[in-house]
Coordinates of C-alpha atoms and ligand atoms in Angstrom, one line a residue:
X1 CA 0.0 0.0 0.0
X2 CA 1.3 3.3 -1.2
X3 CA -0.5 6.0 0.9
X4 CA 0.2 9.7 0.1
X5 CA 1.4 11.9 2.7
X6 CA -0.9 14.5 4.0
X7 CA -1.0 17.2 6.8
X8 CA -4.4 17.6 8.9
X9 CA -5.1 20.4 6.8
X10 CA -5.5 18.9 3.4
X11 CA -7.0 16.0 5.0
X12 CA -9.7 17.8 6.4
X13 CA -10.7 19.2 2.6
X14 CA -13.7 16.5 1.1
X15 CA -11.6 15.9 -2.0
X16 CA -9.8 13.6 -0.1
X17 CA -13.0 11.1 0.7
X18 CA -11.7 7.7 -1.2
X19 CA -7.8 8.3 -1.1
X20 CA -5.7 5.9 0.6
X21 CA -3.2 8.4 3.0
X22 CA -1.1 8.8 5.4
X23 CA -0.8 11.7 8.3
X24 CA 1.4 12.2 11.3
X25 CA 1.3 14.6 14.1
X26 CA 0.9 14.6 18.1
X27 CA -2.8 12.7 19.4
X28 CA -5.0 15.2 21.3
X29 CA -7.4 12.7 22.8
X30 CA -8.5 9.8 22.6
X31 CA -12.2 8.2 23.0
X32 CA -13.2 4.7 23.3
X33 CA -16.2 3.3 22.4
X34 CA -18.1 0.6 23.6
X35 CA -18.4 -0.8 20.4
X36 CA -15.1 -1.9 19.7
X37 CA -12.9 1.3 18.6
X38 CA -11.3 4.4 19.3
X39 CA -11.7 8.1 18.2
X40 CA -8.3 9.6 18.1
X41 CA -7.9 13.0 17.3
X42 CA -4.7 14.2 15.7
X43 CA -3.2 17.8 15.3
X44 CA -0.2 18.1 13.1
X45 CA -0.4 22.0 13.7
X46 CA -1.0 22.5 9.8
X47 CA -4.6 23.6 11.3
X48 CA -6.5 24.7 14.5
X49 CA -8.4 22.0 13.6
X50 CA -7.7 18.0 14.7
X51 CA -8.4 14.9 12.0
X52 CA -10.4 12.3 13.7
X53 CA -9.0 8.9 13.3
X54 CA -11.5 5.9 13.8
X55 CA -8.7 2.7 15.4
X56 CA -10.9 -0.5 15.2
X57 CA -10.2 -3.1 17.9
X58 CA -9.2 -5.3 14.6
X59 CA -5.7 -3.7 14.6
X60 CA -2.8 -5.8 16.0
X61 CA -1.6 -3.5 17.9
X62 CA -4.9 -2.1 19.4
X63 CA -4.7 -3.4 23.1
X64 CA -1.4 -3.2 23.7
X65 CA -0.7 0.5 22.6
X66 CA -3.6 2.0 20.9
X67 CA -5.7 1.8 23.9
X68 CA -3.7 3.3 26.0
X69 CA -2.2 6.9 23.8
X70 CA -2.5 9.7 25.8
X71 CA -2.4 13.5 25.1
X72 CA 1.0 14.2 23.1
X73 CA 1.5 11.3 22.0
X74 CA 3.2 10.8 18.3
X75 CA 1.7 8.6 15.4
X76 CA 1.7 7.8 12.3
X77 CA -1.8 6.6 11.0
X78 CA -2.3 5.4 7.6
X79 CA -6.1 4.3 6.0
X80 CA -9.1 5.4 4.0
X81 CA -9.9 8.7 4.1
X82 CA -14.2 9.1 4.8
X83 CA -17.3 11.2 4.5
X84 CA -17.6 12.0 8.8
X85 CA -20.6 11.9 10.0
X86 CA -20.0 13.6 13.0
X87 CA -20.5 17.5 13.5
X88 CA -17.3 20.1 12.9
X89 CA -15.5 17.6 10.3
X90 CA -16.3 16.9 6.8
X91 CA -13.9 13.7 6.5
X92 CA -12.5 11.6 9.1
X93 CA -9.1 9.0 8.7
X94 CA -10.0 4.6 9.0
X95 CA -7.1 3.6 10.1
X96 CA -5.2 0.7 9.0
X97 CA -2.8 0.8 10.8
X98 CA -1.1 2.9 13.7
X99 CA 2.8 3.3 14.4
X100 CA 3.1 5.0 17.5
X101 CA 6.4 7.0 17.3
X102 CA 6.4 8.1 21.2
X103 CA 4.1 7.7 24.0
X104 CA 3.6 11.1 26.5
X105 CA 3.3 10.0 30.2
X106 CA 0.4 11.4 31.7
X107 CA 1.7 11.5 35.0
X108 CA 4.7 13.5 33.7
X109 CA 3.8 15.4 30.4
X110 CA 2.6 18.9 31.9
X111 CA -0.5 19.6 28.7
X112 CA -3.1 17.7 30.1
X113 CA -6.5 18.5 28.7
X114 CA -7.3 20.9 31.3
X115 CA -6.6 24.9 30.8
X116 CA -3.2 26.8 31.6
X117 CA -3.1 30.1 32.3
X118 CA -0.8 31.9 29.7
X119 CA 1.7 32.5 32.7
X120 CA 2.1 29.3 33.2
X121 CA 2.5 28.1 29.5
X122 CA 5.3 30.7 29.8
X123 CA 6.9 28.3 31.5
X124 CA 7.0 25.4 29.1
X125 CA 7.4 27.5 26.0
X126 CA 9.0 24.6 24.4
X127 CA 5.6 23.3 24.4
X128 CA 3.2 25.8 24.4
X129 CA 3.4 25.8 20.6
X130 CA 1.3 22.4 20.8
X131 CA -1.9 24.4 22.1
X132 CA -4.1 25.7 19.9
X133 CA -3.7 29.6 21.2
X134 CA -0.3 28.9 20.9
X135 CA -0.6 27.1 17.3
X136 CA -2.6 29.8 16.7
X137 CA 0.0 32.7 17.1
X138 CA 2.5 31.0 15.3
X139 CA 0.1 31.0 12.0
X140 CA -0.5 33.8 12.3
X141 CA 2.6 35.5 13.0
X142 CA 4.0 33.8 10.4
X143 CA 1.1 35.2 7.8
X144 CA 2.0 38.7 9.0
X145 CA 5.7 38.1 8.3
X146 CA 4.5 37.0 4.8
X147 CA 2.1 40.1 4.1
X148 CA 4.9 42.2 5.1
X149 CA 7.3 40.5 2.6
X150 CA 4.4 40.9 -0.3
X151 CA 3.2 44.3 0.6
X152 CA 7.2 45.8 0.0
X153 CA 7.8 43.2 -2.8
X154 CA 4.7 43.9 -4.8
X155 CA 5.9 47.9 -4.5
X156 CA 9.3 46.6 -5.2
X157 CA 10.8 47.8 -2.0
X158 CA 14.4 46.0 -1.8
X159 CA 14.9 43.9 1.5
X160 CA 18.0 44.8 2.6
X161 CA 20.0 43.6 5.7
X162 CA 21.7 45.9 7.9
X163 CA 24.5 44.2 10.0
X164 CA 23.3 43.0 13.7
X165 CA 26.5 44.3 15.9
X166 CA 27.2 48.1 15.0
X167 CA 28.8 50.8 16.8
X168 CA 26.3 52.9 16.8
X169 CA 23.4 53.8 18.7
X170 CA 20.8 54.7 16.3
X171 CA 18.2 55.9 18.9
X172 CA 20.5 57.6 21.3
X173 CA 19.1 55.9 24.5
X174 CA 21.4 54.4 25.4
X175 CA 20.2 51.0 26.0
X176 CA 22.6 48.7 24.1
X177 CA 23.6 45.2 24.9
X178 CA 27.5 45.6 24.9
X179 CA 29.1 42.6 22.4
X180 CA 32.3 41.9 23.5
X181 CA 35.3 38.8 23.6
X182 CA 37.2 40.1 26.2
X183 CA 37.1 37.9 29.1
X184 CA 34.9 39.3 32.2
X185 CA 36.6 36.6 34.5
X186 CA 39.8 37.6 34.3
X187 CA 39.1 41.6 33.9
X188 CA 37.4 41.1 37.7
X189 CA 40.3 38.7 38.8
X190 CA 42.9 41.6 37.9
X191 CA 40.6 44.2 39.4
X192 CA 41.3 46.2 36.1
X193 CA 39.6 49.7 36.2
X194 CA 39.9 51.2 32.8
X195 CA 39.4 48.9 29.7
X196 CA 41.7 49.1 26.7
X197 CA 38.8 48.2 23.6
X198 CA 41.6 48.0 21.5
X199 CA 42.2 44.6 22.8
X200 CA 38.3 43.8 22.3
X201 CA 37.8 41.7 18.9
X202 CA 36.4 45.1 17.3
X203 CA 39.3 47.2 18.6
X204 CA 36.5 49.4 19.8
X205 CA 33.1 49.2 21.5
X206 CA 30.7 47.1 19.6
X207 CA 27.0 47.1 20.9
X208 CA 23.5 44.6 19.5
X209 CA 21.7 47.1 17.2
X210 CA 18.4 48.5 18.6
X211 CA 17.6 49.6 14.8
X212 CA 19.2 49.3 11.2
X213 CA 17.4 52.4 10.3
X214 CA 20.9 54.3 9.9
X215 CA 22.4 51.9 7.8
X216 CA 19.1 51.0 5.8
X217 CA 19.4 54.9 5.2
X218 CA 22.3 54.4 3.1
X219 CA 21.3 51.9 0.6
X220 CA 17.8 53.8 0.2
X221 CA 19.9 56.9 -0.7
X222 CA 21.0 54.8 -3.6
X223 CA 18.6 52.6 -4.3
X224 CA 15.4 54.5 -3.5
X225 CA 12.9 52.0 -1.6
X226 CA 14.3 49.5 0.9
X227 CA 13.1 47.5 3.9
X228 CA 15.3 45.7 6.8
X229 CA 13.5 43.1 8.7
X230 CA 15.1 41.4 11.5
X231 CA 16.2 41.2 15.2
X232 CA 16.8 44.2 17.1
X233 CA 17.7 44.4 20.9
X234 CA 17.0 46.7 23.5
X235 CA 18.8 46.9 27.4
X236 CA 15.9 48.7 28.9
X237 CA 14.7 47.4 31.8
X238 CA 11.0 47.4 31.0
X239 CA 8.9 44.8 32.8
X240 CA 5.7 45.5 30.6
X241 CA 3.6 44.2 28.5
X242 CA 4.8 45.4 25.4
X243 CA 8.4 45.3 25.8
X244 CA 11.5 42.4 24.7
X245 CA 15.0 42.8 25.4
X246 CA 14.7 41.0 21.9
X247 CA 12.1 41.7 19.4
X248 CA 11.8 42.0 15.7
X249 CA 11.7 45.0 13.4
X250 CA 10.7 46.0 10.5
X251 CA 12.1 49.4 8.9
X252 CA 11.3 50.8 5.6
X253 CA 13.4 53.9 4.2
X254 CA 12.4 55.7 1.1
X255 CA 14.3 58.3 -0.7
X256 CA 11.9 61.3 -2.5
X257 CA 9.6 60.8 0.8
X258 CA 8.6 63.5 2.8
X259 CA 6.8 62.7 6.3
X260 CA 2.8 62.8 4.6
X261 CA 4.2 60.1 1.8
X262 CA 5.9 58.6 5.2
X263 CA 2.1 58.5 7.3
X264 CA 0.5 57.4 3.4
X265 CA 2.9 54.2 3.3
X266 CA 2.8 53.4 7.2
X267 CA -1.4 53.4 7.3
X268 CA -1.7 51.5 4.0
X269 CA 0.9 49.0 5.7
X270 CA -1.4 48.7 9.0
X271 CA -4.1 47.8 6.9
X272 CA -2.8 45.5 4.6
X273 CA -1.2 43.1 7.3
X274 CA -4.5 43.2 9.1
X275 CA -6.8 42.2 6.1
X276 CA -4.5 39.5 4.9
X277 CA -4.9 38.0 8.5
X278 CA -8.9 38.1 8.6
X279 CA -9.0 36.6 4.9
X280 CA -6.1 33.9 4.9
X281 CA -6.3 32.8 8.7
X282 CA -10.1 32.7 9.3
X283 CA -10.1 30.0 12.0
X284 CA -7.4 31.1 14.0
X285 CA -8.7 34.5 13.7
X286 CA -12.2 33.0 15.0
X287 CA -10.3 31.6 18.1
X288 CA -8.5 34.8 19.4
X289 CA -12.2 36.2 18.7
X290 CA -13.7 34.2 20.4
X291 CA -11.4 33.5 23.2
X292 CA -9.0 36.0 23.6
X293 CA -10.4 39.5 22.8
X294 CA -14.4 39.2 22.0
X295 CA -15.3 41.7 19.1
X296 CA -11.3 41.9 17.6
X297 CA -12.2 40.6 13.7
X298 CA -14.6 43.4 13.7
X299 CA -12.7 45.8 15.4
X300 CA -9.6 45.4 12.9
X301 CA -12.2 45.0 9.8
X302 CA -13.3 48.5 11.0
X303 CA -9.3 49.6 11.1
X304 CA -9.3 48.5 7.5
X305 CA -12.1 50.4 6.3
X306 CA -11.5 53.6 8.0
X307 CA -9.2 56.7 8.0
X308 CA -6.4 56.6 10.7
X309 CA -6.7 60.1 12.3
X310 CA -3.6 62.4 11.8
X311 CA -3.1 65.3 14.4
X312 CA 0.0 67.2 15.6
X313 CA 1.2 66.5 19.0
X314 CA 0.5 69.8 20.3
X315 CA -3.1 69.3 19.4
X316 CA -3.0 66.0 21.4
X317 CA -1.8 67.4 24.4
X318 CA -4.3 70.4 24.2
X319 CA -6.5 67.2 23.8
X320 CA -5.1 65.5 26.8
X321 CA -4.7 68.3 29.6
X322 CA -8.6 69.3 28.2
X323 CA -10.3 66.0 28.4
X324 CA -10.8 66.4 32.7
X325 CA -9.6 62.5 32.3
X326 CA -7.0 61.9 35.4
X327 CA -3.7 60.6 34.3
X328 CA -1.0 58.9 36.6
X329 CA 1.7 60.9 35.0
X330 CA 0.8 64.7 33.9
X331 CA 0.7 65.9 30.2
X332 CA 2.7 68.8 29.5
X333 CA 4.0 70.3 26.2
X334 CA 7.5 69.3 25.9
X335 CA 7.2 66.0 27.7
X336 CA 7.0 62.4 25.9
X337 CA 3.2 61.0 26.2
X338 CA 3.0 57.8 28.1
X339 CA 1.2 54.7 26.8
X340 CA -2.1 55.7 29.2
X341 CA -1.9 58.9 27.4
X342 CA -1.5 56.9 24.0
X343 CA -4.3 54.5 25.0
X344 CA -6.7 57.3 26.0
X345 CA -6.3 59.1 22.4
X346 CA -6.7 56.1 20.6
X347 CA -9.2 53.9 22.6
X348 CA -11.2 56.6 24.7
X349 CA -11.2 59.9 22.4
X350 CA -10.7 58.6 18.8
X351 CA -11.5 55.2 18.8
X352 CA -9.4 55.0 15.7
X353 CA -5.9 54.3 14.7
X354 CA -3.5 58.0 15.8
X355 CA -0.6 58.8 13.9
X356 CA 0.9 61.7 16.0
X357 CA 3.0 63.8 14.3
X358 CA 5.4 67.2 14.8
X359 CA 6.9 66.1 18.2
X360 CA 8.9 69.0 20.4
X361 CA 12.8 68.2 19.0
X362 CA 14.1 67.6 22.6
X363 CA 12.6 64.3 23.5
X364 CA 13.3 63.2 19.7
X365 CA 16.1 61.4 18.2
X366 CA 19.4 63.6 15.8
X367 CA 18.2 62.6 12.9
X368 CA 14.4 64.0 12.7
X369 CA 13.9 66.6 10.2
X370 CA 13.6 70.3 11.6
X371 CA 10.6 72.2 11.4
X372 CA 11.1 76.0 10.8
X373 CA 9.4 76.8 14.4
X374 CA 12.7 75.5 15.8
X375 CA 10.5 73.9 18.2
X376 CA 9.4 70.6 16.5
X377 CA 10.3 67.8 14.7
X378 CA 9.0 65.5 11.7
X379 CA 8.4 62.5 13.7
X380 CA 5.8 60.4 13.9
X381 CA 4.4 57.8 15.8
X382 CA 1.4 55.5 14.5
X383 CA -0.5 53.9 17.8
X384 CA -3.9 51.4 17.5
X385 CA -5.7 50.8 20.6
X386 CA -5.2 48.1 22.9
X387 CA -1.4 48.1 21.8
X388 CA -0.4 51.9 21.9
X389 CA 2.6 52.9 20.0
X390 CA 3.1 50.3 17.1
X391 CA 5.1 52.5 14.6
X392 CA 8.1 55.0 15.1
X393 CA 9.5 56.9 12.2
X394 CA 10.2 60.3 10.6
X395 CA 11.2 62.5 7.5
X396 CA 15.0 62.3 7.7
X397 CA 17.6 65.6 8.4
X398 CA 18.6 65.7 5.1
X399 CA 20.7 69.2 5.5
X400 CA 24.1 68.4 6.8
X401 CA 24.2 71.8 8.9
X402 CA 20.8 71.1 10.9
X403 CA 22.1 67.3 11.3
X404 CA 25.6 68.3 12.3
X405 CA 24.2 71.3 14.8
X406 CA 21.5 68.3 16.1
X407 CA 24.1 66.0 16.6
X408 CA 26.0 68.9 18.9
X409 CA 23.1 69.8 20.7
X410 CA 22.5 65.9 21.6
X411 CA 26.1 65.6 22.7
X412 CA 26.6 62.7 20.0
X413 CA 30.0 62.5 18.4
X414 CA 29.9 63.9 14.8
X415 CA 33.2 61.6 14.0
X416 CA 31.7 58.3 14.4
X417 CA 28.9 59.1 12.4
X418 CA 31.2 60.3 9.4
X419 CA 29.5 57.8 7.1
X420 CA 25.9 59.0 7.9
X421 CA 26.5 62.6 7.2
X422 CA 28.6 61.6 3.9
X423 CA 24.7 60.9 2.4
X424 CA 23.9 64.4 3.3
X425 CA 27.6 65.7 1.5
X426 CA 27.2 63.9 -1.2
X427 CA 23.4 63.9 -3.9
X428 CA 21.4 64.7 -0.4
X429 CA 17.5 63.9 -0.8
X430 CA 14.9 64.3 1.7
X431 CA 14.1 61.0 2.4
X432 CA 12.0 59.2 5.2
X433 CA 11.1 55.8 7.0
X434 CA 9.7 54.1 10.4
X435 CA 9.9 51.1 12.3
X436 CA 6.8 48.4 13.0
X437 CA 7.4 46.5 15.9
X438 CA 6.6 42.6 14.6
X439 CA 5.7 41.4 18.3
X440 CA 3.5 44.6 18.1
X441 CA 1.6 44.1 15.4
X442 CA 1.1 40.8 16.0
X443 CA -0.7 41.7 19.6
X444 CA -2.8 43.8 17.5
X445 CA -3.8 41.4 15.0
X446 CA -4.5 38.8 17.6
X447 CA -5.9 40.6 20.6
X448 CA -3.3 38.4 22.7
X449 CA -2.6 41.0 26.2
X450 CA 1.0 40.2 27.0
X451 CA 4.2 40.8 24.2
X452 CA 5.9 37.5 25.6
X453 CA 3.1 35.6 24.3
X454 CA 3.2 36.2 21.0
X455 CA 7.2 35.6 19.9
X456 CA 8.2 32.0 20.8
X457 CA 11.0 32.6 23.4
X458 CA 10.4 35.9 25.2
X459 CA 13.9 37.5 26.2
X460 CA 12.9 39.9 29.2
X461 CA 15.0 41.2 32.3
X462 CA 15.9 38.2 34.0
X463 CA 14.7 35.3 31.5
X464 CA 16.7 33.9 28.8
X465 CA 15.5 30.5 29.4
X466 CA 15.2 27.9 26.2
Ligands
4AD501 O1 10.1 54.0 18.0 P1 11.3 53.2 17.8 O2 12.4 53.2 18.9 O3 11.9 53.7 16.4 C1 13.1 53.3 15.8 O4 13.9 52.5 16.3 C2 13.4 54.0 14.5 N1 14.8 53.9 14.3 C3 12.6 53.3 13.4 C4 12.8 53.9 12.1 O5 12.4 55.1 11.9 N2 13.3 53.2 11.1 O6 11.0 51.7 17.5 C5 10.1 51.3 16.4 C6 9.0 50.3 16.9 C7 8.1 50.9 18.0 O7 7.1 51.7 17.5 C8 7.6 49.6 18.6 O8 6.6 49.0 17.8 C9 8.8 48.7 18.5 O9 9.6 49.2 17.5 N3 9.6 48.6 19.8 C10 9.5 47.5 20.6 N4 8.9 46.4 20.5 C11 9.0 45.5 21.6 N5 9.9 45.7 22.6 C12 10.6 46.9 22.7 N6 11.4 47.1 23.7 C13 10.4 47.8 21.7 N7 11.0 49.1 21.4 C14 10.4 49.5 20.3
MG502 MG1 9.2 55.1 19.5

């Protein structure tokens, strides 16, 4: 018997009623009946769904390991594929024969059929991923990271990588992991106080980038539309909801953009990502729905079909010191706004997608674009509610005076970025870009609360388990 291979997906499809096939993946549960078989279902994580495998009594090895498979288990089922008559199924698997590849001690394996709180699936993440929230995310994180991919490719943005360890710290805060060979150990044994980096494999300090944005700037000075997308890393110690030490971004730069082409590209992006999830991941869409955030498909269809509001940030905190709404930290022209302050404008005032724009130039990154006021800057942030901030990104100081005088009043080195202000010596264009959080957008899409649920091994202060 030749039996083609299938995943639980295809064999749930009714074309498959008459085939001879074969499927593998981890048993769920397992039912017996009093009339001489077992239901198994089987989840190969192709689907949320399970195929339901009928195991008659007939099979030789059904006493001796078919009637006793447990949640977790791993088989190998081969048989007839069938019209189900049962309810949720179209087709179900008659098996002819079971190979069990490894059995899942009840007393031991920690998934039983009863309910974990998402805490303490935090604590098995190597097998969270075989629940079906956790399936779930996966799918659909991984349709985002495809949307994203087609959404640049189709506009034929280039995807560019910018290098992981870099020198510089494109967001000025400061909070770089150090990379480094030299050896801790010894440096403590010898009570050394000042370190000599020239002896560090770089010769000088090297840090984890917390953006490519500065280097993706070069290539789209040349090339005109580019996008990075990869890891980025960030020392701060933020025990939130919405923060990783290790999380991934992705940054588009355009050349010939100004900050309204910039807003344009980042709200069609939004909207894209989230359609594609409510068209191609239905089910798991239904679940997070249904189980995680009651009203989200709706909520995002209404995200697709409507305007994001624009409005400067002096507006918003005219907005926010008017709105008689108590805050835990005060809003004050000049100051950053805090996610509660974030949340209120999008969730409570708006109800609506914000992109804040024209931030005060003190509490923004060297490299925004000036605005003649002197006061503000071309920034902008995009923020969706239940998340907050999503999107970071500006128009670009394209004039090398503004960026070198920026730089001084920052107290950032002008030598060591030599190679960033070369773009503005030489064929200078305005040019612009921003940064989607991937963890980020993927809490949107999903409605899941807590960031280290929806990347497969949260990095946080403290944790670097798995
Ligand atoms: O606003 P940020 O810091 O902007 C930049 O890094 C720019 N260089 C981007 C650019 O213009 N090319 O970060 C961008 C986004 C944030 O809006 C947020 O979604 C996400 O990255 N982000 C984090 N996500 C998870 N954990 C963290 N610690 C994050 N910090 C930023
Ligand atoms: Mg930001």
């Amino acid at each position: 018997m030749s039996s083609e291979k299938l995943s639980v997906k295809q064999a749930r499809l009714p074309e498959c009623i008459g085939k001879t096939i074969k499927i593998e993946g981890w048993v769920r549960t397992r039912r017996d009946s009093k009339a001489g078989f077992s239901f198994l279902e089987i989840n190969d994580g192709s689907c949320l769904s399970n195929l339901q495998i009928i195991a008659d009594a007939n099979l030789a090895n059904y006493e001796s390991q078919i009637k006793t498979l447990n949640t977790g288990a791993s088989v190998a089922v081969e048989g007839l594929m069938k019209e189900s008559g049962g309810k949720g199924q179209a087709t179900e698997l008659v098996a002819k024969s079971v190979v069990v590849y490894g059995e899942a001690d009840p007393e031991t394996y920690p998934l039983q059929k009863k309910r974990h709180s998402f805490e303490k699936l935090r604590e098995w993440a190597h097998l969270r991923s075989r629940t079906n929230t956790f399936g779930a995310v996966a799918r659909v994180r991984n349709c985002i990271c495809n949307s994203i991919h087609q959404f640049f490719q189709e506009q034929e943005f280039l995807y560019v990588h910018t290098p992981i360890i870099t020198a510089s710290d494109c967001e000025g805060a400061g909070a770089m992991f150090q990379v480094t060979t030299l050896d801790l150990d010894k440096i403590a044994e010898k009570e050394i106080k000042y370190l000599d980096f020239k002896q560090d494999f770089f010769q000088r300090r090297a840090y984890l980038t917390v953006s490519g944005q500065l280097e993706g700037e070069t290539y789209a000075c040349a090339l005109g539309k580019i996008y990075t997308f990869g890891p980025t890393f960030r020392a701060e110690k933020s025990n939130t909801t919405r923060h990783l030490a290790e999380f991934w971004m992705i940054e588009p730069e355009m050349a010939f953009y100004e900050l309204e082409d910039n807003m344009d590209l980042a709200e069609a992006f939004i909207k894209r990502i989230a359609k594609d999830a409510i068209t191609l991941c239905p089910e798991d869409m239904q679940l997070f729905n249904e189980h995680v955030e009651p009203g989200l498909i709706e909520a995002l269809q209404k995200v697709v079909d409507s305007q994001f509001v624009r409005l400067p940030y002096t507006e918003a905190v005219e907005i926010l010191t008017g709105c008689g709404q108590k805050f835990e930290y005060e809003v004050k022209w000049g100051s950053d706004l805090q996610s509660e302050h974030e949340r209120y404008l999008t969730e409570q005032h708006f109800k609506s997608p914000v992109i804040l724009y024209n931030y005060p130039r003190k509490i923004k990154p060297f490299y925004m674009y000036c605005n003649d006021d002197e006061k503000t800057v071309r920034g902008m942030d995009v923020l969706v509610p239940r998340v907050g901030e999503i999107i970071g990104g500006s128009q670009r100081e394209h004039r090398l005076e503004v960026l070198e005088a920026r730089m001084a009043e920052q107290g950032i080195p002008a030598e060591d970025y030599w190679w960033y202000s070369d773009l503005r010596r030489f064929g200078t264009v305005p040019h612009a870009g921003f940064g989607l959080g991937l963890e980020r957008a993927v809490q949107f899409i999903t409605g899941m609360t807590n960031i280290r649920d929806v990347i497969p091994f949260p990095r946080f202060p403290g944790n670097v388990e798995f």
